[in-house]
Amino acid sequence: MDTALVDPTTSLKAICARKDLYEGVQTVAHAVSNRSPLPILTHVFAASVGGMLQLAGSDGEISMVLKIPAKIEEDGGLTVPGKLLTELLGSLPESEVAVSVDRSHAVRLNCEKSNYKLLGLPVEDYPPLPEMRGDNRFS
């Protein structure tokens, strides 16, 4: 996955099931550093790729990437603090979650009557993840 593929002038808008998003973020958050000299490495990266929402986490040495089903309304990408996002998604009811980001990197999560605004960092600051060749998958 190359973060350079995300146009920083676009704003991601996607809708997905809370369960899928929560499980995906929980998974990639295992690779996210809680303490890092680079603040961006405490964030989860998300981008629209091929009609799905691709999530990634990295501590600079280990990276995890996965895709979850989503209705993509506008292509783009975002970064958001991994620990905060995991805790927030864990507290939401089972429903659809609308995720969006604006040009100021503010990430908005809407689920039923809940509305949250989290401060993200610029997508272009996220370090590029290594290219994986072949079918390297595990369950």
PDB file of C-alpha atoms in Angstrom:
ATOM      1  CA  MET A   1       0.000   0.000   0.000  1.00  0.00           C
ATOM      2  CA  ASP A   2       1.364   3.388  -0.894  1.00  0.00           C
ATOM      3  CA  THR A   3      -0.002   6.351   1.023  1.00  0.00           C
ATOM      4  CA  ALA A   4       1.088   8.564  -1.884  1.00  0.00           C
ATOM      5  CA  LEU A   5      -1.916   7.168  -3.777  1.00  0.00           C
ATOM      6  CA  VAL A   6      -4.220   9.201  -1.527  1.00  0.00           C
ATOM      7  CA  ASP A   7      -4.832  12.698  -2.810  1.00  0.00           C
ATOM      8  CA  PRO A   8      -4.472  14.985   0.235  1.00  0.00           C
ATOM      9  CA  THR A   9      -6.952  17.455  -1.265  1.00  0.00           C
ATOM     10  CA  THR A  10      -9.828  14.940  -1.074  1.00  0.00           C
ATOM     11  CA  SER A  11     -12.009  14.236   1.931  1.00  0.00           C
ATOM     12  CA  LEU A  12     -12.875  10.634   2.739  1.00  0.00           C
ATOM     13  CA  LYS A  13     -16.527   9.782   3.359  1.00  0.00           C
ATOM     14  CA  ALA A  14     -17.487   6.181   4.062  1.00  0.00           C
ATOM     15  CA  ILE A  15     -20.183   4.178   5.819  1.00  0.00           C
ATOM     16  CA  CYS A  16     -19.518   0.759   7.300  1.00  0.00           C
ATOM     17  CA  ALA A  17     -20.796  -1.609   9.959  1.00  0.00           C
ATOM     18  CA  ARG A  18     -19.526  -0.766  13.438  1.00  0.00           C
ATOM     19  CA  LYS A  19     -18.516  -4.378  14.024  1.00  0.00           C
ATOM     20  CA  ASP A  20     -16.367  -4.521  10.858  1.00  0.00           C
ATOM     21  CA  LEU A  21     -14.723  -1.173  11.585  1.00  0.00           C
ATOM     22  CA  TYR A  22     -14.116  -1.993  15.256  1.00  0.00           C
ATOM     23  CA  GLU A  23     -12.594  -5.404  14.528  1.00  0.00           C
ATOM     24  CA  GLY A  24     -10.458  -3.962  11.719  1.00  0.00           C
ATOM     25  CA  VAL A  25      -9.163  -1.088  13.834  1.00  0.00           C
ATOM     26  CA  GLN A  26      -8.502  -3.457  16.754  1.00  0.00           C
ATOM     27  CA  THR A  27      -6.440  -5.677  14.461  1.00  0.00           C
ATOM     28  CA  VAL A  28      -4.261  -2.986  12.874  1.00  0.00           C
ATOM     29  CA  ALA A  29      -3.912  -1.182  16.220  1.00  0.00           C
ATOM     30  CA  HIS A  30      -1.701  -4.072  17.371  1.00  0.00           C
ATOM     31  CA  ALA A  31       0.983  -2.674  15.060  1.00  0.00           C
ATOM     32  CA  VAL A  32       0.505   0.931  16.222  1.00  0.00           C
ATOM     33  CA  SER A  33       2.991   2.298  18.735  1.00  0.00           C
ATOM     34  CA  ASN A  34       1.539   3.855  21.898  1.00  0.00           C
ATOM     35  CA  ARG A  35       4.716   5.865  22.392  1.00  0.00           C
ATOM     36  CA  SER A  36       6.664   6.967  19.381  1.00  0.00           C
ATOM     37  CA  PRO A  37       9.029   9.799  18.549  1.00  0.00           C
ATOM     38  CA  LEU A  38       6.848  10.259  15.443  1.00  0.00           C
ATOM     39  CA  PRO A  39       3.291  11.194  16.543  1.00  0.00           C
ATOM     40  CA  ILE A  40       1.859   9.900  13.242  1.00  0.00           C
ATOM     41  CA  LEU A  41       2.889   6.340  14.235  1.00  0.00           C
ATOM     42  CA  THR A  42       0.352   6.438  17.078  1.00  0.00           C
ATOM     43  CA  HIS A  43      -2.357   6.788  14.410  1.00  0.00           C
ATOM     44  CA  VAL A  44      -4.351   4.341  12.322  1.00  0.00           C
ATOM     45  CA  PHE A  45      -4.353   5.115   8.599  1.00  0.00           C
ATOM     46  CA  ALA A  46      -7.562   4.598   6.586  1.00  0.00           C
ATOM     47  CA  ALA A  47      -8.146   5.102   2.862  1.00  0.00           C
ATOM     48  CA  SER A  48     -10.657   4.149   0.210  1.00  0.00           C
ATOM     49  CA  VAL A  49      -9.201   1.459  -2.054  1.00  0.00           C
ATOM     50  CA  GLY A  50     -11.195  -0.415  -4.672  1.00  0.00           C
ATOM     51  CA  GLY A  51     -14.580   0.304  -3.104  1.00  0.00           C
ATOM     52  CA  MET A  52     -13.426  -0.862   0.325  1.00  0.00           C
ATOM     53  CA  LEU A  53     -11.960   0.855   3.367  1.00  0.00           C
ATOM     54  CA  GLN A  54      -8.307  -0.061   3.836  1.00  0.00           C
ATOM     55  CA  LEU A  55      -6.936   0.214   7.373  1.00  0.00           C
ATOM     56  CA  ALA A  56      -3.263   0.227   8.289  1.00  0.00           C
ATOM     57  CA  GLY A  57      -1.140   0.508  11.381  1.00  0.00           C
ATOM     58  CA  SER A  58       2.616   0.658  11.744  1.00  0.00           C
ATOM     59  CA  ASP A  59       5.262   1.287  14.376  1.00  0.00           C
ATOM     60  CA  GLY A  60       7.936   1.905  11.746  1.00  0.00           C
ATOM     61  CA  GLU A  61       9.154  -1.713  11.815  1.00  0.00           C
ATOM     62  CA  ILE A  62       5.974  -3.810  11.785  1.00  0.00           C
ATOM     63  CA  SER A  63       2.972  -2.964   9.595  1.00  0.00           C
ATOM     64  CA  MET A  64      -0.537  -4.419   9.309  1.00  0.00           C
ATOM     65  CA  VAL A  65      -2.960  -3.719   6.489  1.00  0.00           C
ATOM     66  CA  LEU A  66      -6.483  -5.027   5.947  1.00  0.00           C
ATOM     67  CA  LYS A  67      -9.614  -4.111   4.021  1.00  0.00           C
ATOM     68  CA  ILE A  68     -13.183  -3.986   5.290  1.00  0.00           C
ATOM     69  CA  PRO A  69     -16.438  -3.636   3.359  1.00  0.00           C
ATOM     70  CA  ALA A  70     -17.722  -0.073   3.196  1.00  0.00           C
ATOM     71  CA  LYS A  71     -19.925   2.174   1.132  1.00  0.00           C
ATOM     72  CA  ILE A  72     -17.482   4.791  -0.146  1.00  0.00           C
ATOM     73  CA  GLU A  73     -19.218   8.107  -0.803  1.00  0.00           C
ATOM     74  CA  GLU A  74     -16.037  10.093  -1.439  1.00  0.00           C
ATOM     75  CA  ASP A  75     -12.517   8.749  -2.005  1.00  0.00           C
ATOM     76  CA  GLY A  76      -9.733   9.927   0.264  1.00  0.00           C
ATOM     77  CA  GLY A  77      -7.781   9.050   3.376  1.00  0.00           C
ATOM     78  CA  LEU A  78      -7.363   9.930   7.034  1.00  0.00           C
ATOM     79  CA  THR A  79      -5.292   9.262  10.104  1.00  0.00           C
ATOM     80  CA  VAL A  80      -6.692   9.109  13.623  1.00  0.00           C
ATOM     81  CA  PRO A  81      -5.191   8.160  17.021  1.00  0.00           C
ATOM     82  CA  GLY A  82      -5.411   4.354  17.213  1.00  0.00           C
ATOM     83  CA  LYS A  83      -6.041   3.917  20.930  1.00  0.00           C
ATOM     84  CA  LEU A  84      -8.708   6.612  21.043  1.00  0.00           C
ATOM     85  CA  LEU A  85     -10.484   5.239  17.963  1.00  0.00           C
ATOM     86  CA  THR A  86     -10.485   1.686  19.351  1.00  0.00           C
ATOM     87  CA  GLU A  87     -11.987   2.797  22.660  1.00  0.00           C
ATOM     88  CA  LEU A  88     -14.595   4.975  20.960  1.00  0.00           C
ATOM     89  CA  LEU A  89     -15.717   2.276  18.511  1.00  0.00           C
ATOM     90  CA  GLY A  90     -15.975  -0.207  21.381  1.00  0.00           C
ATOM     91  CA  SER A  91     -18.520   2.019  23.108  1.00  0.00           C
ATOM     92  CA  LEU A  92     -20.795   2.569  20.092  1.00  0.00           C
ATOM     93  CA  PRO A  93     -23.993   0.547  19.500  1.00  0.00           C
ATOM     94  CA  GLU A  94     -24.209  -2.046  16.718  1.00  0.00           C
ATOM     95  CA  SER A  95     -25.187   0.093  13.762  1.00  0.00           C
ATOM     96  CA  GLU A  96     -23.673   1.753  10.749  1.00  0.00           C
ATOM     97  CA  VAL A  97     -20.860   4.232  11.346  1.00  0.00           C
ATOM     98  CA  ALA A  98     -20.313   7.157   9.008  1.00  0.00           C
ATOM     99  CA  VAL A  99     -16.672   8.215   8.857  1.00  0.00           C
ATOM    100  CA  SER A 100     -15.546  11.446   7.237  1.00  0.00           C
ATOM    101  CA  VAL A 101     -12.629  13.843   7.325  1.00  0.00           C
ATOM    102  CA  ASP A 102     -12.366  17.457   6.288  1.00  0.00           C
ATOM    103  CA  ARG A 103      -9.445  19.447   4.967  1.00  0.00           C
ATOM    104  CA  SER A 104      -8.411  20.442   8.500  1.00  0.00           C
ATOM    105  CA  HIS A 105      -7.867  16.696   9.268  1.00  0.00           C
ATOM    106  CA  ALA A 106     -10.815  16.597  11.681  1.00  0.00           C
ATOM    107  CA  VAL A 107     -12.279  13.082  11.606  1.00  0.00           C
ATOM    108  CA  ARG A 108     -16.003  12.806  12.269  1.00  0.00           C
ATOM    109  CA  LEU A 109     -17.740   9.620  13.398  1.00  0.00           C
ATOM    110  CA  ASN A 110     -21.532   9.442  13.354  1.00  0.00           C
ATOM    111  CA  CYS A 111     -23.426   6.440  14.691  1.00  0.00           C
ATOM    112  CA  GLU A 112     -27.146   6.725  15.360  1.00  0.00           C
ATOM    113  CA  LYS A 113     -27.422   9.750  17.696  1.00  0.00           C
ATOM    114  CA  SER A 114     -23.718   9.845  18.561  1.00  0.00           C
ATOM    115  CA  ASN A 115     -21.445  12.380  16.845  1.00  0.00           C
ATOM    116  CA  TYR A 116     -17.722  12.578  17.539  1.00  0.00           C
ATOM    117  CA  LYS A 117     -14.925  14.763  16.228  1.00  0.00           C
ATOM    118  CA  LEU A 118     -11.339  13.514  16.542  1.00  0.00           C
ATOM    119  CA  LEU A 119      -8.258  15.420  15.491  1.00  0.00           C
ATOM    120  CA  GLY A 120      -6.181  13.580  12.918  1.00  0.00           C
ATOM    121  CA  LEU A 121      -2.905  14.352  11.199  1.00  0.00           C
ATOM    122  CA  PRO A 122      -2.212  14.927   7.484  1.00  0.00           C
ATOM    123  CA  VAL A 123      -2.369  11.739   5.416  1.00  0.00           C
ATOM    124  CA  GLU A 124       0.744  12.734   3.493  1.00  0.00           C
ATOM    125  CA  ASP A 125       2.749  12.564   6.769  1.00  0.00           C
ATOM    126  CA  TYR A 126       2.015   8.844   7.204  1.00  0.00           C
ATOM    127  CA  PRO A 127       5.114   6.846   6.240  1.00  0.00           C
ATOM    128  CA  PRO A 128       4.752   4.644   3.161  1.00  0.00           C
ATOM    129  CA  LEU A 129       4.123   1.017   3.993  1.00  0.00           C
ATOM    130  CA  PRO A 130       6.251  -1.717   2.426  1.00  0.00           C
ATOM    131  CA  GLU A 131       5.025  -3.281  -0.822  1.00  0.00           C
ATOM    132  CA  MET A 132       3.930  -6.892  -0.418  1.00  0.00           C
ATOM    133  CA  ARG A 133       4.453  -9.164  -3.381  1.00  0.00           C
ATOM    134  CA  GLY A 134       2.384 -12.270  -3.954  1.00  0.00           C
ATOM    135  CA  ASP A 135      -0.443 -13.550  -1.840  1.00  0.00           C
ATOM    136  CA  ASN A 136       0.831 -13.112   1.714  1.00  0.00           C
ATOM    137  CA  ARG A 137      -2.247 -13.669   3.855  1.00  0.00           C
ATOM    138  CA  PHE A 138      -3.094 -15.343   7.117  1.00  0.00           C
ATOM    139  CA  SER A 139      -6.127 -15.772   9.336  1.00  0.00           C
TER     140      SER A 139
END
